[in-house]
């Protein structure tokens, strides 16, 4: 039976790889995580408090209270550094919550469809085919428009569009694993179907799911920023990189820093997560081929 250490060995190898350059994506993602957790404690500014007298201050300027606006202020006088830090927390919380919801639902559907086959598999696959006929972002926009702006709305809207990838990967792996000797032996011994899936199938799909979750996390963060940019994502009281970029698009010629800094942070996070996901996919794929 596969142990947790064996399942996570490719994950540790990918994150702690021998090449220094291979560690850069993991270090950057870890840096964003630390910024999201501890940054709001270190930045003494409220990202939602407006000071009209401090509007459109350039990076490094001094506010009316005598503080230094290291990244400048926006059109409402809000500190850009505080918005950048709190926006990182928003992106990571939304990305993690959505990836967990989509991953759990997709894994369950994939396990059941791949192991049961027959009518259950046909129903799940037809549902996937129907949903693939709609662009994911369009479906998310429709759900957000119907449910209204809010954190739960964003998580639900994005999870509905992202569970398919988990279901398809897990279903394909399960179809192959159900024919392996140890799974057949478990069935012969009379183990319940749930026990067979949890003990003898799920550990072998955990690696690919981890790699896929990393890739999906980056897409989710980007989608959340897109919804907030369009004004149908998080409420205006929340701090989101997408909202900040949208508010700064009218001042690109005179106050470029409003959109530039959150845009660069978003691009850096998504690229780093994508590279880390590619590393995990390669590692877990190699482990599967040699296992």
PDB file of C-alpha atoms in Angstrom:
ATOM      1  CA  UNK A   1       0.000   0.000   0.000  1.00  0.00           C
ATOM      2  CA  UNK A   2       1.330   3.433  -0.893  1.00  0.00           C
ATOM      3  CA  UNK A   3       2.350   5.556   2.094  1.00  0.00           C
ATOM      4  CA  UNK A   4       1.996   9.322   2.460  1.00  0.00           C
ATOM      5  CA  UNK A   5       5.762   9.714   2.226  1.00  0.00           C
ATOM      6  CA  UNK A   6       5.825   7.930  -1.131  1.00  0.00           C
ATOM      7  CA  UNK A   7       2.969  10.050  -2.466  1.00  0.00           C
ATOM      8  CA  UNK A   8       4.573  13.348  -1.435  1.00  0.00           C
ATOM      9  CA  UNK A   9       8.150  12.447  -2.411  1.00  0.00           C
ATOM     10  CA  UNK A  10       7.813  13.968  -5.925  1.00  0.00           C
ATOM     11  CA  UNK A  11       6.292  17.083  -4.326  1.00  0.00           C
ATOM     12  CA  UNK A  12       9.296  17.530  -2.049  1.00  0.00           C
ATOM     13  CA  UNK A  13      11.658  16.793  -4.921  1.00  0.00           C
ATOM     14  CA  UNK A  14      10.009  19.400  -7.155  1.00  0.00           C
ATOM     15  CA  UNK A  15       9.892  22.112  -4.509  1.00  0.00           C
ATOM     16  CA  UNK A  16      13.341  21.421  -3.066  1.00  0.00           C
ATOM     17  CA  UNK A  17      14.989  20.436  -6.354  1.00  0.00           C
ATOM     18  CA  UNK A  18      18.731  20.408  -6.701  1.00  0.00           C
ATOM     19  CA  UNK A  19      18.863  23.231  -9.257  1.00  0.00           C
ATOM     20  CA  UNK A  20      18.831  26.718  -7.658  1.00  0.00           C
ATOM     21  CA  UNK A  21      16.789  28.143 -10.538  1.00  0.00           C
ATOM     22  CA  UNK A  22      14.201  25.383 -10.102  1.00  0.00           C
ATOM     23  CA  UNK A  23      13.523  26.664  -6.603  1.00  0.00           C
ATOM     24  CA  UNK A  24      12.697  30.213  -7.713  1.00  0.00           C
ATOM     25  CA  UNK A  25       8.983  29.613  -8.454  1.00  0.00           C
ATOM     26  CA  UNK A  26       8.476  27.857  -5.117  1.00  0.00           C
ATOM     27  CA  UNK A  27      10.315  30.651  -3.286  1.00  0.00           C
ATOM     28  CA  UNK A  28       8.228  33.320  -5.006  1.00  0.00           C
ATOM     29  CA  UNK A  29       4.968  31.534  -4.223  1.00  0.00           C
ATOM     30  CA  UNK A  30       6.127  31.098  -0.639  1.00  0.00           C
ATOM     31  CA  UNK A  31       6.993  34.797  -0.508  1.00  0.00           C
ATOM     32  CA  UNK A  32       3.486  35.733  -1.644  1.00  0.00           C
ATOM     33  CA  UNK A  33       2.035  33.383   0.988  1.00  0.00           C
ATOM     34  CA  UNK A  34       4.113  35.026   3.725  1.00  0.00           C
ATOM     35  CA  UNK A  35       3.094  38.451   2.419  1.00  0.00           C
ATOM     36  CA  UNK A  36      -0.572  37.461   2.556  1.00  0.00           C
ATOM     37  CA  UNK A  37      -0.314  36.081   6.091  1.00  0.00           C
ATOM     38  CA  UNK A  38       1.997  38.574   7.801  1.00  0.00           C
ATOM     39  CA  UNK A  39       1.940  41.579   5.476  1.00  0.00           C
ATOM     40  CA  UNK A  40      -1.257  43.174   6.855  1.00  0.00           C
ATOM     41  CA  UNK A  41       0.298  43.084  10.330  1.00  0.00           C
ATOM     42  CA  UNK A  42       3.368  44.962   9.128  1.00  0.00           C
ATOM     43  CA  UNK A  43       1.693  47.601   6.949  1.00  0.00           C
ATOM     44  CA  UNK A  44       0.096  50.206   9.242  1.00  0.00           C
ATOM     45  CA  UNK A  45      -2.321  51.540   6.612  1.00  0.00           C
ATOM     46  CA  UNK A  46      -5.972  50.725   6.069  1.00  0.00           C
ATOM     47  CA  UNK A  47      -6.352  49.820   2.370  1.00  0.00           C
ATOM     48  CA  UNK A  48      -9.972  51.042   2.262  1.00  0.00           C
ATOM     49  CA  UNK A  49      -9.594  54.372   4.094  1.00  0.00           C
ATOM     50  CA  UNK A  50      -9.778  57.310   1.690  1.00  0.00           C
ATOM     51  CA  UNK A  51      -7.911  60.614   2.035  1.00  0.00           C
ATOM     52  CA  UNK A  52      -8.840  62.945  -0.802  1.00  0.00           C
ATOM     53  CA  UNK A  53      -5.973  65.243   0.060  1.00  0.00           C
ATOM     54  CA  UNK A  54      -3.492  62.407  -0.597  1.00  0.00           C
ATOM     55  CA  UNK A  55      -4.915  61.346  -3.958  1.00  0.00           C
ATOM     56  CA  UNK A  56      -2.539  60.365  -6.791  1.00  0.00           C
ATOM     57  CA  UNK A  57       0.651  60.724  -4.773  1.00  0.00           C
ATOM     58  CA  UNK A  58       3.707  59.338  -6.554  1.00  0.00           C
ATOM     59  CA  UNK A  59       5.714  56.450  -5.049  1.00  0.00           C
ATOM     60  CA  UNK A  60       7.852  57.690  -2.179  1.00  0.00           C
ATOM     61  CA  UNK A  61       5.764  60.823  -1.562  1.00  0.00           C
ATOM     62  CA  UNK A  62       4.784  61.991   1.921  1.00  0.00           C
ATOM     63  CA  UNK A  63       1.138  61.958   2.985  1.00  0.00           C
ATOM     64  CA  UNK A  64      -0.624  64.701   4.946  1.00  0.00           C
ATOM     65  CA  UNK A  65      -0.090  62.625   8.107  1.00  0.00           C
ATOM     66  CA  UNK A  66       3.666  62.538   7.536  1.00  0.00           C
ATOM     67  CA  UNK A  67       3.819  58.891   6.439  1.00  0.00           C
ATOM     68  CA  UNK A  68       5.677  57.721   3.347  1.00  0.00           C
ATOM     69  CA  UNK A  69       3.559  56.254   0.571  1.00  0.00           C
ATOM     70  CA  UNK A  70       6.202  53.849  -0.714  1.00  0.00           C
ATOM     71  CA  UNK A  71       4.116  52.749  -3.703  1.00  0.00           C
ATOM     72  CA  UNK A  72       2.073  55.932  -3.999  1.00  0.00           C
ATOM     73  CA  UNK A  73      -1.686  56.362  -3.603  1.00  0.00           C
ATOM     74  CA  UNK A  74      -4.680  55.904  -5.870  1.00  0.00           C
ATOM     75  CA  UNK A  75      -7.367  58.331  -7.028  1.00  0.00           C
ATOM     76  CA  UNK A  76      -9.087  58.139  -3.624  1.00  0.00           C
ATOM     77  CA  UNK A  77      -5.927  58.636  -1.598  1.00  0.00           C
ATOM     78  CA  UNK A  78      -5.672  54.997  -0.523  1.00  0.00           C
ATOM     79  CA  UNK A  79      -2.203  53.593   0.083  1.00  0.00           C
ATOM     80  CA  UNK A  80      -1.072  51.337  -2.744  1.00  0.00           C
ATOM     81  CA  UNK A  81       1.265  49.255  -0.583  1.00  0.00           C
ATOM     82  CA  UNK A  82      -1.624  48.366   1.719  1.00  0.00           C
ATOM     83  CA  UNK A  83      -3.806  47.470  -1.262  1.00  0.00           C
ATOM     84  CA  UNK A  84      -1.034  45.327  -2.725  1.00  0.00           C
ATOM     85  CA  UNK A  85      -0.557  43.403   0.535  1.00  0.00           C
ATOM     86  CA  UNK A  86      -4.246  42.935   1.296  1.00  0.00           C
ATOM     87  CA  UNK A  87      -4.888  42.068  -2.351  1.00  0.00           C
ATOM     88  CA  UNK A  88      -2.354  39.235  -2.063  1.00  0.00           C
ATOM     89  CA  UNK A  89      -4.311  37.846   0.875  1.00  0.00           C
ATOM     90  CA  UNK A  90      -7.551  38.066  -1.102  1.00  0.00           C
ATOM     91  CA  UNK A  91      -6.060  36.284  -4.106  1.00  0.00           C
ATOM     92  CA  UNK A  92      -4.560  33.460  -2.047  1.00  0.00           C
ATOM     93  CA  UNK A  93      -7.698  32.942   0.053  1.00  0.00           C
ATOM     94  CA  UNK A  94     -10.012  32.886  -2.983  1.00  0.00           C
ATOM     95  CA  UNK A  95      -7.598  30.697  -4.951  1.00  0.00           C
ATOM     96  CA  UNK A  96      -7.143  28.193  -2.131  1.00  0.00           C
ATOM     97  CA  UNK A  97     -10.840  27.993  -1.229  1.00  0.00           C
ATOM     98  CA  UNK A  98     -11.907  27.556  -4.849  1.00  0.00           C
ATOM     99  CA  UNK A  99      -9.225  24.965  -5.594  1.00  0.00           C
ATOM    100  CA  UNK A 100     -10.280  22.950  -2.532  1.00  0.00           C
ATOM    101  CA  UNK A 101     -13.988  23.056  -3.407  1.00  0.00           C
ATOM    102  CA  UNK A 102     -13.432  22.284  -7.093  1.00  0.00           C
ATOM    103  CA  UNK A 103     -10.821  19.649  -6.282  1.00  0.00           C
ATOM    104  CA  UNK A 104     -12.923  17.748  -3.743  1.00  0.00           C
ATOM    105  CA  UNK A 105     -16.000  17.700  -5.976  1.00  0.00           C
ATOM    106  CA  UNK A 106     -14.025  16.859  -9.114  1.00  0.00           C
ATOM    107  CA  UNK A 107     -12.037  14.085  -7.423  1.00  0.00           C
ATOM    108  CA  UNK A 108     -15.196  12.484  -6.033  1.00  0.00           C
ATOM    109  CA  UNK A 109     -16.909  12.604  -9.429  1.00  0.00           C
ATOM    110  CA  UNK A 110     -13.834  11.229 -11.185  1.00  0.00           C
ATOM    111  CA  UNK A 111     -13.363   8.396  -8.694  1.00  0.00           C
ATOM    112  CA  UNK A 112     -16.982   7.296  -8.847  1.00  0.00           C
ATOM    113  CA  UNK A 113     -17.245   7.601 -12.636  1.00  0.00           C
ATOM    114  CA  UNK A 114     -13.972   5.799 -13.321  1.00  0.00           C
ATOM    115  CA  UNK A 115     -14.566   2.966 -10.880  1.00  0.00           C
ATOM    116  CA  UNK A 116     -18.294   2.388 -11.461  1.00  0.00           C
ATOM    117  CA  UNK A 117     -18.213   2.929 -15.240  1.00  0.00           C
ATOM    118  CA  UNK A 118     -21.466   2.153 -17.050  1.00  0.00           C
ATOM    119  CA  UNK A 119     -24.372   4.550 -16.595  1.00  0.00           C
ATOM    120  CA  UNK A 120     -22.700   6.596 -13.847  1.00  0.00           C
ATOM    121  CA  UNK A 121     -19.641   7.229 -16.014  1.00  0.00           C
ATOM    122  CA  UNK A 122     -21.826   8.139 -18.994  1.00  0.00           C
ATOM    123  CA  UNK A 123     -23.847  10.654 -16.956  1.00  0.00           C
ATOM    124  CA  UNK A 124     -20.752  12.346 -15.537  1.00  0.00           C
ATOM    125  CA  UNK A 125     -19.038  12.544 -18.916  1.00  0.00           C
ATOM    126  CA  UNK A 126     -22.151  13.952 -20.635  1.00  0.00           C
ATOM    127  CA  UNK A 127     -22.403  16.580 -17.903  1.00  0.00           C
ATOM    128  CA  UNK A 128     -18.778  17.487 -18.525  1.00  0.00           C
ATOM    129  CA  UNK A 129     -19.370  17.674 -22.288  1.00  0.00           C
ATOM    130  CA  UNK A 130     -22.352  19.972 -21.807  1.00  0.00           C
ATOM    131  CA  UNK A 131     -20.423  22.306 -19.521  1.00  0.00           C
ATOM    132  CA  UNK A 132     -17.426  22.367 -21.871  1.00  0.00           C
ATOM    133  CA  UNK A 133     -19.745  23.772 -24.526  1.00  0.00           C
ATOM    134  CA  UNK A 134     -19.878  27.006 -22.527  1.00  0.00           C
ATOM    135  CA  UNK A 135     -16.778  29.201 -22.085  1.00  0.00           C
ATOM    136  CA  UNK A 136     -15.713  29.001 -18.456  1.00  0.00           C
ATOM    137  CA  UNK A 137     -15.399  32.735 -17.897  1.00  0.00           C
ATOM    138  CA  UNK A 138     -18.837  33.307 -19.444  1.00  0.00           C
ATOM    139  CA  UNK A 139     -20.385  30.760 -17.083  1.00  0.00           C
ATOM    140  CA  UNK A 140     -18.655  32.435 -14.139  1.00  0.00           C
ATOM    141  CA  UNK A 141     -19.970  35.840 -15.236  1.00  0.00           C
ATOM    142  CA  UNK A 142     -23.530  34.470 -15.476  1.00  0.00           C
ATOM    143  CA  UNK A 143     -23.351  32.910 -12.003  1.00  0.00           C
ATOM    144  CA  UNK A 144     -21.864  36.088 -10.516  1.00  0.00           C
ATOM    145  CA  UNK A 145     -24.542  38.180 -12.158  1.00  0.00           C
ATOM    146  CA  UNK A 146     -27.329  35.979 -10.795  1.00  0.00           C
ATOM    147  CA  UNK A 147     -25.989  35.566  -7.242  1.00  0.00           C
ATOM    148  CA  UNK A 148     -24.601  39.074  -6.784  1.00  0.00           C
ATOM    149  CA  UNK A 149     -21.134  40.163  -5.719  1.00  0.00           C
ATOM    150  CA  UNK A 150     -19.491  38.448  -2.769  1.00  0.00           C
ATOM    151  CA  UNK A 151     -16.758  36.068  -1.645  1.00  0.00           C
ATOM    152  CA  UNK A 152     -19.018  33.016  -1.675  1.00  0.00           C
ATOM    153  CA  UNK A 153     -20.292  33.937  -5.127  1.00  0.00           C
ATOM    154  CA  UNK A 154     -16.781  34.115  -6.552  1.00  0.00           C
ATOM    155  CA  UNK A 155     -15.787  30.767  -5.008  1.00  0.00           C
ATOM    156  CA  UNK A 156     -18.924  29.032  -6.293  1.00  0.00           C
ATOM    157  CA  UNK A 157     -18.714  30.615  -9.749  1.00  0.00           C
ATOM    158  CA  UNK A 158     -15.077  29.652 -10.243  1.00  0.00           C
ATOM    159  CA  UNK A 159     -15.424  26.194  -8.659  1.00  0.00           C
ATOM    160  CA  UNK A 160     -18.256  25.370 -11.073  1.00  0.00           C
ATOM    161  CA  UNK A 161     -15.934  26.113 -13.989  1.00  0.00           C
ATOM    162  CA  UNK A 162     -12.804  24.372 -12.616  1.00  0.00           C
ATOM    163  CA  UNK A 163     -14.017  21.000 -11.225  1.00  0.00           C
ATOM    164  CA  UNK A 164     -14.052  19.465 -14.701  1.00  0.00           C
ATOM    165  CA  UNK A 165     -10.265  19.297 -14.960  1.00  0.00           C
ATOM    166  CA  UNK A 166     -10.003  17.357 -11.680  1.00  0.00           C
ATOM    167  CA  UNK A 167     -12.798  14.969 -12.682  1.00  0.00           C
ATOM    168  CA  UNK A 168     -11.255  14.141 -16.056  1.00  0.00           C
ATOM    169  CA  UNK A 169      -7.756  13.525 -14.668  1.00  0.00           C
ATOM    170  CA  UNK A 170      -9.001  11.371 -11.788  1.00  0.00           C
ATOM    171  CA  UNK A 171     -11.433   9.432 -13.994  1.00  0.00           C
ATOM    172  CA  UNK A 172      -8.680   8.549 -16.457  1.00  0.00           C
ATOM    173  CA  UNK A 173      -6.354   7.377 -13.681  1.00  0.00           C
ATOM    174  CA  UNK A 174      -9.125   5.434 -11.953  1.00  0.00           C
ATOM    175  CA  UNK A 175     -10.070   3.586 -15.140  1.00  0.00           C
ATOM    176  CA  UNK A 176      -6.504   2.302 -15.300  1.00  0.00           C
ATOM    177  CA  UNK A 177      -6.058   1.648 -11.589  1.00  0.00           C
ATOM    178  CA  UNK A 178      -9.261  -0.379 -11.198  1.00  0.00           C
ATOM    179  CA  UNK A 179      -7.704  -3.099 -13.353  1.00  0.00           C
ATOM    180  CA  UNK A 180      -4.520  -3.358 -11.265  1.00  0.00           C
ATOM    181  CA  UNK A 181      -3.829  -6.487  -9.242  1.00  0.00           C
ATOM    182  CA  UNK A 182      -4.092  -4.936  -5.781  1.00  0.00           C
ATOM    183  CA  UNK A 183      -7.488  -3.395  -6.583  1.00  0.00           C
ATOM    184  CA  UNK A 184      -8.777  -6.680  -7.962  1.00  0.00           C
ATOM    185  CA  UNK A 185      -7.478  -8.459  -4.851  1.00  0.00           C
ATOM    186  CA  UNK A 186      -9.291  -5.969  -2.620  1.00  0.00           C
ATOM    187  CA  UNK A 187     -12.539  -6.642  -4.473  1.00  0.00           C
ATOM    188  CA  UNK A 188     -12.033 -10.388  -4.158  1.00  0.00           C
ATOM    189  CA  UNK A 189     -11.532 -10.012  -0.403  1.00  0.00           C
ATOM    190  CA  UNK A 190     -14.927  -8.339  -0.244  1.00  0.00           C
ATOM    191  CA  UNK A 191     -13.839  -4.857   0.813  1.00  0.00           C
ATOM    192  CA  UNK A 192     -16.554  -2.216   0.480  1.00  0.00           C
ATOM    193  CA  UNK A 193     -16.338  -0.038  -2.614  1.00  0.00           C
ATOM    194  CA  UNK A 194     -15.637   3.050  -0.516  1.00  0.00           C
ATOM    195  CA  UNK A 195     -12.715   1.338   1.196  1.00  0.00           C
ATOM    196  CA  UNK A 196     -11.275   0.208  -2.146  1.00  0.00           C
ATOM    197  CA  UNK A 197     -11.471   3.745  -3.531  1.00  0.00           C
ATOM    198  CA  UNK A 198     -10.005   5.452  -0.451  1.00  0.00           C
ATOM    199  CA  UNK A 199      -7.259   2.944   0.347  1.00  0.00           C
ATOM    200  CA  UNK A 200      -6.224   1.465  -2.988  1.00  0.00           C
ATOM    201  CA  UNK A 201      -7.086   4.062  -5.647  1.00  0.00           C
ATOM    202  CA  UNK A 202      -7.038   7.539  -4.126  1.00  0.00           C
ATOM    203  CA  UNK A 203      -3.382   7.438  -2.938  1.00  0.00           C
ATOM    204  CA  UNK A 204      -2.248   6.806  -6.517  1.00  0.00           C
ATOM    205  CA  UNK A 205      -4.150   9.792  -7.941  1.00  0.00           C
ATOM    206  CA  UNK A 206      -3.089  12.146  -5.135  1.00  0.00           C
ATOM    207  CA  UNK A 207       0.117  13.143  -6.929  1.00  0.00           C
ATOM    208  CA  UNK A 208      -1.457  14.202 -10.244  1.00  0.00           C
ATOM    209  CA  UNK A 209      -4.224  15.982  -8.315  1.00  0.00           C
ATOM    210  CA  UNK A 210      -1.643  17.998  -6.367  1.00  0.00           C
ATOM    211  CA  UNK A 211       0.063  19.034  -9.592  1.00  0.00           C
ATOM    212  CA  UNK A 212      -3.244  19.910 -11.255  1.00  0.00           C
ATOM    213  CA  UNK A 213      -4.398  21.875  -8.206  1.00  0.00           C
ATOM    214  CA  UNK A 214      -1.286  24.025  -8.460  1.00  0.00           C
ATOM    215  CA  UNK A 215      -1.967  24.821 -12.118  1.00  0.00           C
ATOM    216  CA  UNK A 216      -5.656  25.447 -11.432  1.00  0.00           C
ATOM    217  CA  UNK A 217      -4.785  27.762  -8.548  1.00  0.00           C
ATOM    218  CA  UNK A 218      -3.036  30.161 -10.920  1.00  0.00           C
ATOM    219  CA  UNK A 219      -5.976  30.144 -13.330  1.00  0.00           C
ATOM    220  CA  UNK A 220      -8.391  30.739 -10.459  1.00  0.00           C
ATOM    221  CA  UNK A 221      -6.423  33.741  -9.198  1.00  0.00           C
ATOM    222  CA  UNK A 222      -6.374  35.170 -12.702  1.00  0.00           C
ATOM    223  CA  UNK A 223     -10.112  34.553 -13.149  1.00  0.00           C
ATOM    224  CA  UNK A 224     -10.934  36.212  -9.830  1.00  0.00           C
ATOM    225  CA  UNK A 225      -8.949  39.270 -10.876  1.00  0.00           C
ATOM    226  CA  UNK A 226     -10.820  39.286 -14.186  1.00  0.00           C
ATOM    227  CA  UNK A 227     -14.220  39.158 -12.504  1.00  0.00           C
ATOM    228  CA  UNK A 228     -13.237  41.928 -10.094  1.00  0.00           C
ATOM    229  CA  UNK A 229     -11.860  43.972 -12.996  1.00  0.00           C
ATOM    230  CA  UNK A 230     -15.271  43.714 -14.664  1.00  0.00           C
ATOM    231  CA  UNK A 231     -16.983  44.774 -11.437  1.00  0.00           C
ATOM    232  CA  UNK A 232     -18.893  41.522 -10.870  1.00  0.00           C
ATOM    233  CA  UNK A 233     -16.535  39.729  -8.509  1.00  0.00           C
ATOM    234  CA  UNK A 234     -15.835  40.738  -4.930  1.00  0.00           C
ATOM    235  CA  UNK A 235     -17.740  43.673  -3.392  1.00  0.00           C
ATOM    236  CA  UNK A 236     -16.222  47.139  -3.539  1.00  0.00           C
ATOM    237  CA  UNK A 237     -15.471  46.972   0.197  1.00  0.00           C
ATOM    238  CA  UNK A 238     -13.015  44.124  -0.429  1.00  0.00           C
ATOM    239  CA  UNK A 239      -9.465  44.666  -1.667  1.00  0.00           C
ATOM    240  CA  UNK A 240      -8.690  42.910  -4.932  1.00  0.00           C
ATOM    241  CA  UNK A 241      -5.889  43.346  -7.424  1.00  0.00           C
ATOM    242  CA  UNK A 242      -8.447  43.213 -10.224  1.00  0.00           C
ATOM    243  CA  UNK A 243     -10.439  46.091  -8.757  1.00  0.00           C
ATOM    244  CA  UNK A 244      -7.312  48.162  -8.209  1.00  0.00           C
ATOM    245  CA  UNK A 245      -6.159  47.611 -11.786  1.00  0.00           C
ATOM    246  CA  UNK A 246      -9.608  48.584 -13.061  1.00  0.00           C
ATOM    247  CA  UNK A 247      -9.663  51.792 -11.005  1.00  0.00           C
ATOM    248  CA  UNK A 248      -6.233  52.766 -12.275  1.00  0.00           C
ATOM    249  CA  UNK A 249      -6.868  52.273 -15.983  1.00  0.00           C
ATOM    250  CA  UNK A 250      -8.116  55.867 -16.307  1.00  0.00           C
ATOM    251  CA  UNK A 251      -4.848  57.229 -14.911  1.00  0.00           C
ATOM    252  CA  UNK A 252      -2.293  55.224 -16.869  1.00  0.00           C
ATOM    253  CA  UNK A 253      -0.747  58.370 -18.348  1.00  0.00           C
ATOM    254  CA  UNK A 254      -0.498  60.337 -15.097  1.00  0.00           C
ATOM    255  CA  UNK A 255      -0.526  57.759 -12.278  1.00  0.00           C
ATOM    256  CA  UNK A 256       0.793  54.557 -13.827  1.00  0.00           C
ATOM    257  CA  UNK A 257       1.627  52.995 -10.450  1.00  0.00           C
ATOM    258  CA  UNK A 258      -2.043  52.390  -9.592  1.00  0.00           C
ATOM    259  CA  UNK A 259      -2.419  49.639 -12.180  1.00  0.00           C
ATOM    260  CA  UNK A 260       1.252  48.769 -12.657  1.00  0.00           C
ATOM    261  CA  UNK A 261       2.109  47.427  -9.202  1.00  0.00           C
ATOM    262  CA  UNK A 262      -0.904  45.112  -8.715  1.00  0.00           C
ATOM    263  CA  UNK A 263      -0.625  44.073 -12.361  1.00  0.00           C
ATOM    264  CA  UNK A 264       3.022  43.094 -11.911  1.00  0.00           C
ATOM    265  CA  UNK A 265       2.217  41.266  -8.674  1.00  0.00           C
ATOM    266  CA  UNK A 266      -0.604  39.353 -10.359  1.00  0.00           C
ATOM    267  CA  UNK A 267       1.578  38.407 -13.322  1.00  0.00           C
ATOM    268  CA  UNK A 268       4.451  37.322 -11.076  1.00  0.00           C
ATOM    269  CA  UNK A 269       2.205  35.172  -8.899  1.00  0.00           C
ATOM    270  CA  UNK A 270       0.423  33.489 -11.819  1.00  0.00           C
ATOM    271  CA  UNK A 271       3.678  32.814 -13.695  1.00  0.00           C
ATOM    272  CA  UNK A 272       5.375  31.432 -10.565  1.00  0.00           C
ATOM    273  CA  UNK A 273       2.440  29.155  -9.780  1.00  0.00           C
ATOM    274  CA  UNK A 274       2.361  27.992 -13.414  1.00  0.00           C
ATOM    275  CA  UNK A 275       6.071  27.133 -13.389  1.00  0.00           C
ATOM    276  CA  UNK A 276       5.709  25.331 -10.068  1.00  0.00           C
ATOM    277  CA  UNK A 277       2.761  23.399 -11.466  1.00  0.00           C
ATOM    278  CA  UNK A 278       4.800  22.382 -14.501  1.00  0.00           C
ATOM    279  CA  UNK A 279       7.557  21.097 -12.213  1.00  0.00           C
ATOM    280  CA  UNK A 280       5.088  19.077 -10.161  1.00  0.00           C
ATOM    281  CA  UNK A 281       3.450  17.673 -13.289  1.00  0.00           C
ATOM    282  CA  UNK A 282       6.843  16.555 -14.611  1.00  0.00           C
ATOM    283  CA  UNK A 283       7.872  15.038 -11.295  1.00  0.00           C
ATOM    284  CA  UNK A 284       4.631  13.171 -10.708  1.00  0.00           C
ATOM    285  CA  UNK A 285       4.540  12.022 -14.319  1.00  0.00           C
ATOM    286  CA  UNK A 286       8.058  10.645 -13.959  1.00  0.00           C
ATOM    287  CA  UNK A 287       7.114   8.944 -10.699  1.00  0.00           C
ATOM    288  CA  UNK A 288       4.101   7.303 -12.378  1.00  0.00           C
ATOM    289  CA  UNK A 289       6.174   6.044 -15.285  1.00  0.00           C
ATOM    290  CA  UNK A 290       8.806   4.535 -13.007  1.00  0.00           C
ATOM    291  CA  UNK A 291       6.415   3.352 -10.280  1.00  0.00           C
TER     292      UNK A 291
END
